[in-house]
Structure formats: structure tokens, C-alpha cells
Short mmCIF file of C-alpha atoms in Angstrom, two decimals:
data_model
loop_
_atom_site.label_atom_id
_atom_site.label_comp_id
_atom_site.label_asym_id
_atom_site.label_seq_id
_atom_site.Cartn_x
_atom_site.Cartn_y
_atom_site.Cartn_z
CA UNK A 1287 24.13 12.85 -13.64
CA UNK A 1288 20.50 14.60 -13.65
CA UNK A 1289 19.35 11.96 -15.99
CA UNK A 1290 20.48 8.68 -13.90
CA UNK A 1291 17.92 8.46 -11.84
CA UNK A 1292 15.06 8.96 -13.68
CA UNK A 1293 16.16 6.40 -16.71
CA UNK A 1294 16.66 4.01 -13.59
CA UNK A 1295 13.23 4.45 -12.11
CA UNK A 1296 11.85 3.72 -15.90
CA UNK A 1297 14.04 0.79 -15.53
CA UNK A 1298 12.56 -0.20 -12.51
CA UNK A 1299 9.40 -0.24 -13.22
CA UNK A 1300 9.15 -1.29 -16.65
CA UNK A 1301 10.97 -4.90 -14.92
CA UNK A 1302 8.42 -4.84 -12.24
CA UNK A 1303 5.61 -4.19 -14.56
CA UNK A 1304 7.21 -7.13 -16.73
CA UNK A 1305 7.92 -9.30 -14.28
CA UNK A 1306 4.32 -9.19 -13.04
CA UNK A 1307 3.34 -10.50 -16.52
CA UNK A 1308 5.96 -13.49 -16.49
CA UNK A 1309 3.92 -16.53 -16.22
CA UNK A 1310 7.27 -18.88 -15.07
CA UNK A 1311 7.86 -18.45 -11.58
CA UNK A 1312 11.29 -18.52 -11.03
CA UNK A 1313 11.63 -15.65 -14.00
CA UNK A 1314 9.39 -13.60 -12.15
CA UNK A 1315 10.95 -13.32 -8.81
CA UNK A 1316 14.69 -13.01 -10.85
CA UNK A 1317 13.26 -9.89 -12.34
CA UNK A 1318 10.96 -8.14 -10.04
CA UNK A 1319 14.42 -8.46 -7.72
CA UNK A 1320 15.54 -6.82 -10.52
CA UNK A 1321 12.82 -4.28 -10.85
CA UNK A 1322 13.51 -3.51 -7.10
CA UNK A 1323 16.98 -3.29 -7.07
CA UNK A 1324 16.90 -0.67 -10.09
CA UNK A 1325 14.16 1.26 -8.36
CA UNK A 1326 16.10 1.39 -5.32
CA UNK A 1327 19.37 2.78 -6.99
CA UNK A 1328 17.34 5.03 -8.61
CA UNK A 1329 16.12 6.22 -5.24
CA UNK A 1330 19.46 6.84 -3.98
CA UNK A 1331 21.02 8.17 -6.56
CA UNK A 1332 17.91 11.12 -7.06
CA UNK A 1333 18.85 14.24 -5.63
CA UNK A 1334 17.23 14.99 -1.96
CA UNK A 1335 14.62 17.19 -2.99
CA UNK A 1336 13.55 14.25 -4.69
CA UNK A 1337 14.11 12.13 -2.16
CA UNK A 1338 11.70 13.68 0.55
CA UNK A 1339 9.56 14.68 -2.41
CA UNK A 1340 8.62 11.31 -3.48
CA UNK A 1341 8.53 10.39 0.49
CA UNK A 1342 5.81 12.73 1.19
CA UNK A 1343 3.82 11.83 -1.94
CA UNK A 1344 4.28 7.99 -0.93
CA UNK A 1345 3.21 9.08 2.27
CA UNK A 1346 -0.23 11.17 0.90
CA UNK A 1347 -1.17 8.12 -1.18
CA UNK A 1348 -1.10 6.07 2.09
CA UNK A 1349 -3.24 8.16 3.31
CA UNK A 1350 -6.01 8.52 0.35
CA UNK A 1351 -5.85 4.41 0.84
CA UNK A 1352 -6.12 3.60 4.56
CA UNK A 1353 -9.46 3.02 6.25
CA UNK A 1354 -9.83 5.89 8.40
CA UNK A 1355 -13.52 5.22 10.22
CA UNK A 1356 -15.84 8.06 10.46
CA UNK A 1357 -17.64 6.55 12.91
CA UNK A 1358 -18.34 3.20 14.75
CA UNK A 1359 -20.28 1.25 12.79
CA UNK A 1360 -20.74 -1.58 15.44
CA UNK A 1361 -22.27 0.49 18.21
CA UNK A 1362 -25.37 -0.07 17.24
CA UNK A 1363 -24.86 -4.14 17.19
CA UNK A 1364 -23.23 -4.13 20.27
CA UNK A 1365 -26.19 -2.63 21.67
CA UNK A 1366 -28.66 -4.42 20.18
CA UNK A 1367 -26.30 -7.53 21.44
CA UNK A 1368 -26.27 -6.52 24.90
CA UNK A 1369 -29.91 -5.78 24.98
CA UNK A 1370 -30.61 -9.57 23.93
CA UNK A 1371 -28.63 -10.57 26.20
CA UNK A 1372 -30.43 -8.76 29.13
CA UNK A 1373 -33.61 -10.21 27.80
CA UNK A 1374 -33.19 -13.61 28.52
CA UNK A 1375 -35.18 -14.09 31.56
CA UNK A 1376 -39.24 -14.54 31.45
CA UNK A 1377 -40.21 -11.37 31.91
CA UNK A 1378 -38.56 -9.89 29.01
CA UNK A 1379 -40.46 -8.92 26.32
#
């Protein structure tokens, strides 16, 4: 039973991976479904150690990959914006 899930996560992605390379369209979607299908029964079928293990790593990749601002980047231009739009009168300089 150890050994299910991991030969069905292989599965999984080794049909998503080839499914990405399929050139006919209606192949492609028949096996990424596949792909998808095998990773998710492979997901359930992985003890729950697993489970929350891969959860949290998904969830630590996130997020690596979001954009998390540092700082505002626009201040400055709105600034800049509002101060041209003061200056539109004759006695701006």
C-alpha cells in the first residue's frame, strides 16, 4: 500500500508532462484529465502526513511566487500627478 501513491503521482505527472507535449488538441485535454485524475488519487490515497506535508510545501511555493510589494512604487507618480495638476493656473511655475 506504501508504494500506491507515489507510482500514481509518477503517473500523474509523467501524463501531464506528456500531455503538454501533444500537439492534437483533443489528445491533450483526454490526457492531462488523465494526468489530473491520477495525481488526484494519488493525493488521496498518500498517507496524512503526506497529505498536510505536500499542503504546506504547495503553500511555501505560493509564497516564494506571489508579488508581495516592499513598498509603493506609485507614490511618487501620484505626487508628481497631483502636483501638475495644482499647477495649472498662470501663476504656476
Amino acid at each position: 500500500m506504501l508504494t500506491v501513491y507515489p507510482v500514481l503521482f509518477i503517473l500523474g505527472l509523467g501524463a501531464i508532462w506528456l500531455g503538454l507535449n501533444i500537439a492534437e488538441e483533443v489528445y491533450r485535454i483526454a490526457v492531462l484529465f488523465t494526468g489530473a485524475i491520477l495525481l488526484v488519487m494519488g493525493f488521496v490515497s498518500a498517507p496524512s502526513i503526506i497529505q498536510i506535508g505536500s499542503v504546506l510545501l504547495l503553500l511555501g511555493v505560493y509564497q516564494l511566487y506571489i508579488w508581495q510589494p516592499k513598498f509603493n512604487l506609485f507614490v511618487g507618480n501620484e505626487v508628481e500627478a497631483v502636483k501638475t495638476v495644482k499647477c495649472i493656473g498662470s501663476d504656476c511655475k
